[in-house]
Amino acid sequence: IANIKKWSISCYLEVMESGIPCTNPHEGLKSHCLELLETCNKLFSSWFRQQHACNDRTTSSYKIDAEGNPIVSRLMTFITRYTPAPDENALLKHVDGAGKVDGSVVVALPIDRWTASEEENSFEGYGGGLTFWDGRIQRSTDGTRGPEEIDYDTRSGDIAFIDRAVWHQANPITKGTRWALVIFYKVER
């Protein structure tokens, strides 16, 4: 994952067909999350249709359901726990799925109130959120030019939809614990 040699902060609910990145997804956790996963499927499908409507008026490039939304399947699903510890505080600039993914979803999960107090586990005000790099070139305040950088300060319950091949990152936290559900999607063609 993003050139991190030892990635151990995610629990996989579903993995790619080849067993990447592991061969033992957590079926019990998946069963507890099924309603949320199905809701994410519907939201992603609707978002994908809207996102690509101008580029594909006929929708002939993908299969659609009775409501006209693309049929999607989850390629990989995992929950990640970020802490201030080294190699656990962020997932820096990367693209999801190396060309195998048509899009992804990141859901900011609630603050853990069971293992410690909310005050101790809250990362609010101590980083987090997501950053995206748009392909549009802009001039920064110091005069350099580069892709537009867009920061989102995510909160519990927020959902981010990410199109294929979009550079992004989960920003570092310096306190607390941040949980995120991540789903990689394939649009059925």
CSV table of C-alpha atoms in Angstrom, one decimal:
chain,number,residue,atom,x,y,z
A,1,ILE,CA,0.0,0.0,0.0
A,2,ALA,CA,1.5,3.3,-1.2
A,3,ASN,CA,5.1,1.9,-1.0
A,4,ILE,CA,4.8,1.2,2.8
A,5,LYS,CA,6.8,-2.0,3.5
A,6,LYS,CA,4.8,-3.1,6.5
A,7,TRP,CA,1.2,-2.1,6.3
A,8,SER,CA,-0.6,-3.5,9.4
A,9,ILE,CA,-3.2,-0.9,10.3
A,10,SER,CA,-6.1,-2.2,8.1
A,11,CYS,CA,-8.5,-5.0,8.6
A,12,TYR,CA,-9.7,-6.4,5.3
A,13,LEU,CA,-13.3,-7.3,4.8
A,14,GLU,CA,-13.0,-8.2,1.1
A,15,VAL,CA,-9.9,-8.7,-1.0
A,16,MET,CA,-9.1,-8.8,-4.7
A,17,GLU,CA,-9.5,-12.1,-6.5
A,18,SER,CA,-5.8,-12.9,-6.3
A,19,GLY,CA,-5.9,-12.6,-2.5
A,20,ILE,CA,-4.2,-9.2,-2.6
A,21,PRO,CA,-3.2,-7.9,-0.1
A,22,CYS,CA,-4.1,-10.9,2.1
A,23,THR,CA,-5.9,-14.2,1.8
A,24,ASN,CA,-7.9,-14.1,5.1
A,25,PRO,CA,-10.5,-11.3,5.0
A,26,HIS,CA,-12.5,-10.9,8.3
A,27,GLU,CA,-15.9,-12.4,7.4
A,28,GLY,CA,-17.4,-11.6,10.8
A,29,LEU,CA,-16.7,-7.9,10.5
A,30,LYS,CA,-17.9,-7.9,6.9
A,31,SER,CA,-21.3,-9.4,8.0
A,32,HIS,CA,-21.7,-6.6,10.6
A,33,CYS,CA,-21.0,-4.0,7.9
A,34,LEU,CA,-23.2,-5.4,5.1
A,35,GLU,CA,-26.0,-2.8,5.4
A,36,LEU,CA,-23.4,0.0,5.3
A,37,LEU,CA,-21.6,-1.7,2.3
A,38,GLU,CA,-24.9,-2.0,0.4
A,39,THR,CA,-25.6,1.7,1.1
A,40,CYS,CA,-22.2,2.6,-0.2
A,41,ASN,CA,-22.8,0.6,-3.3
A,42,LYS,CA,-25.9,2.5,-4.1
A,43,LEU,CA,-24.3,5.9,-3.3
A,44,PHE,CA,-21.2,5.2,-5.4
A,45,SER,CA,-23.3,3.9,-8.4
A,46,SER,CA,-25.4,7.0,-8.4
A,47,TRP,CA,-22.4,9.3,-8.0
A,48,PHE,CA,-20.5,7.5,-10.8
A,49,ARG,CA,-23.5,7.9,-13.2
A,50,GLN,CA,-23.6,11.6,-12.4
A,51,GLN,CA,-19.9,12.1,-12.6
A,52,HIS,CA,-19.7,10.5,-16.0
A,53,ALA,CA,-23.0,11.7,-17.5
A,54,CYS,CA,-21.4,14.3,-19.8
A,55,ASN,CA,-18.7,11.9,-21.1
A,56,ASP,CA,-21.0,9.0,-21.8
A,57,ARG,CA,-24.6,9.9,-22.6
A,58,THR,CA,-25.6,6.5,-23.8
A,59,THR,CA,-24.1,4.6,-20.8
A,60,SER,CA,-23.3,1.9,-23.4
A,61,SER,CA,-19.8,1.4,-21.9
A,62,TYR,CA,-21.3,-0.1,-18.7
A,63,LYS,CA,-24.1,-2.3,-17.5
A,64,ILE,CA,-27.0,-0.5,-15.8
A,65,ASP,CA,-29.6,-1.5,-13.3
A,66,ALA,CA,-33.4,-0.8,-13.4
A,67,GLU,CA,-32.8,2.8,-12.2
A,68,GLY,CA,-30.2,3.5,-14.9
A,69,ASN,CA,-27.3,3.4,-12.5
A,70,PRO,CA,-24.2,1.4,-13.3
A,71,ILE,CA,-23.9,-2.0,-11.8
A,72,VAL,CA,-20.8,-2.0,-9.5
A,73,SER,CA,-18.9,-4.6,-7.6
A,74,ARG,CA,-16.6,-4.2,-4.6
A,75,LEU,CA,-13.0,-5.2,-5.4
A,76,MET,CA,-11.5,-4.6,-2.0
A,77,THR,CA,-13.0,-3.4,1.3
A,78,PHE,CA,-11.1,-2.5,4.4
A,79,ILE,CA,-11.2,-0.5,7.6
A,80,THR,CA,-8.1,1.4,8.6
A,81,ARG,CA,-7.1,2.7,12.0
A,82,TYR,CA,-4.8,5.8,12.0
A,83,THR,CA,-2.9,6.7,15.2
A,84,PRO,CA,-0.1,9.3,15.8
A,85,ALA,CA,2.5,6.4,15.8
A,86,PRO,CA,5.1,6.4,13.0
A,87,ASP,CA,3.8,4.6,9.9
A,88,GLU,CA,0.3,4.6,11.3
A,89,ASN,CA,-0.6,8.3,11.2
A,90,ALA,CA,-1.4,8.7,7.4
A,91,LEU,CA,-1.5,7.2,4.0
A,92,LEU,CA,0.4,9.7,1.9
A,93,LYS,CA,-0.1,10.6,-1.8
A,94,HIS,CA,-1.2,7.6,-3.8
A,95,VAL,CA,-3.7,6.4,-6.4
A,96,ASP,CA,-6.1,3.6,-5.5
A,97,GLY,CA,-5.8,0.2,-7.2
A,98,ALA,CA,-3.1,0.9,-9.8
A,99,GLY,CA,-5.5,1.0,-12.8
A,100,LYS,CA,-7.7,-1.9,-11.6
A,101,VAL,CA,-10.2,0.4,-9.8
A,102,ASP,CA,-12.9,2.5,-11.4
A,103,GLY,CA,-13.4,4.5,-8.3
A,104,SER,CA,-13.4,4.3,-4.5
A,105,VAL,CA,-15.2,5.5,-1.4
A,106,VAL,CA,-13.8,6.6,1.9
A,107,VAL,CA,-16.2,6.8,4.8
A,108,ALA,CA,-15.1,8.6,8.0
A,109,LEU,CA,-16.2,6.3,10.8
A,110,PRO,CA,-17.1,7.4,14.3
A,111,ILE,CA,-14.6,8.2,17.0
A,112,ASP,CA,-13.8,5.1,19.2
A,113,ARG,CA,-15.6,5.7,22.5
A,114,TRP,CA,-15.1,2.2,23.8
A,115,THR,CA,-11.3,1.7,24.3
A,116,ALA,CA,-10.7,5.2,25.9
A,117,SER,CA,-12.5,8.4,26.5
A,118,GLU,CA,-13.7,10.5,23.5
A,119,GLU,CA,-11.2,13.2,24.5
A,120,GLU,CA,-8.3,10.8,24.4
A,121,ASN,CA,-9.4,9.1,21.1
A,122,SER,CA,-10.6,12.3,19.3
A,123,PHE,CA,-8.2,13.6,16.6
A,124,GLU,CA,-10.3,16.7,15.9
A,125,GLY,CA,-8.0,19.7,15.6
A,126,TYR,CA,-5.0,17.4,15.2
A,127,GLY,CA,-4.9,16.6,11.5
A,128,GLY,CA,-6.7,14.0,9.5
A,129,GLY,CA,-9.0,14.7,6.6
A,130,LEU,CA,-8.2,14.1,2.9
A,131,THR,CA,-6.2,15.9,0.3
A,132,PHE,CA,-6.8,15.6,-3.4
A,133,TRP,CA,-4.6,16.8,-6.3
A,134,ASP,CA,-6.6,18.0,-9.3
A,135,GLY,CA,-5.0,17.9,-12.7
A,136,ARG,CA,-5.5,21.7,-13.2
A,137,ILE,CA,-2.3,23.7,-12.9
A,138,GLN,CA,-2.4,26.6,-10.6
A,139,ARG,CA,0.2,29.1,-9.3
A,140,SER,CA,0.8,29.0,-5.5
A,141,THR,CA,1.4,31.9,-3.3
A,142,ASP,CA,5.2,31.4,-3.6
A,143,GLY,CA,4.9,31.6,-7.4
A,144,THR,CA,5.5,27.9,-8.2
A,145,ARG,CA,3.1,26.1,-10.5
A,146,GLY,CA,1.6,22.7,-9.9
A,147,PRO,CA,-1.6,20.7,-9.6
A,148,GLU,CA,-4.4,22.2,-7.5
A,149,GLU,CA,-4.4,20.9,-4.0
A,150,ILE,CA,-7.8,20.5,-2.4
A,151,ASP,CA,-8.1,19.7,1.4
A,152,TYR,CA,-11.2,18.3,3.0
A,153,ASP,CA,-11.6,18.3,6.8
A,154,THR,CA,-13.7,15.1,7.1
A,155,ARG,CA,-15.9,14.4,10.1
A,156,SER,CA,-17.6,11.2,11.3
A,157,GLY,CA,-20.1,10.1,8.7
A,158,ASP,CA,-18.6,12.0,5.8
A,159,ILE,CA,-18.2,10.1,2.6
A,160,ALA,CA,-15.7,10.9,-0.2
A,161,PHE,CA,-16.1,9.6,-3.7
A,162,ILE,CA,-12.8,9.2,-5.6
A,163,ASP,CA,-12.7,8.7,-9.4
A,164,ARG,CA,-10.2,6.4,-11.0
A,165,ALA,CA,-6.5,7.6,-11.0
A,166,VAL,CA,-7.0,10.6,-8.7
A,167,TRP,CA,-4.0,11.4,-6.5
A,168,HIS,CA,-5.0,11.7,-2.9
A,169,GLN,CA,-3.9,11.1,0.7
A,170,ALA,CA,-5.3,10.5,4.2
A,171,ASN,CA,-3.6,13.3,6.0
A,172,PRO,CA,-1.5,12.7,9.1
A,173,ILE,CA,-2.9,12.9,12.6
A,174,THR,CA,-0.9,13.9,15.7
A,175,LYS,CA,-3.4,12.8,18.4
A,176,GLY,CA,-6.2,10.4,18.9
A,177,THR,CA,-7.4,7.6,16.6
A,178,ARG,CA,-9.0,8.0,13.2
A,179,TRP,CA,-11.1,5.2,11.6
A,180,ALA,CA,-12.0,5.0,7.9
A,181,LEU,CA,-13.9,2.5,5.8
A,182,VAL,CA,-12.4,2.3,2.2
A,183,ILE,CA,-14.0,0.5,-0.7
A,184,PHE,CA,-12.5,0.0,-4.2
A,185,TYR,CA,-15.1,-0.4,-7.0
A,186,LYS,CA,-15.2,-1.8,-10.4
A,187,VAL,CA,-18.0,-0.8,-12.8
A,188,GLU,CA,-19.4,-3.7,-14.7
A,189,ARG,CA,-18.9,-3.4,-18.4
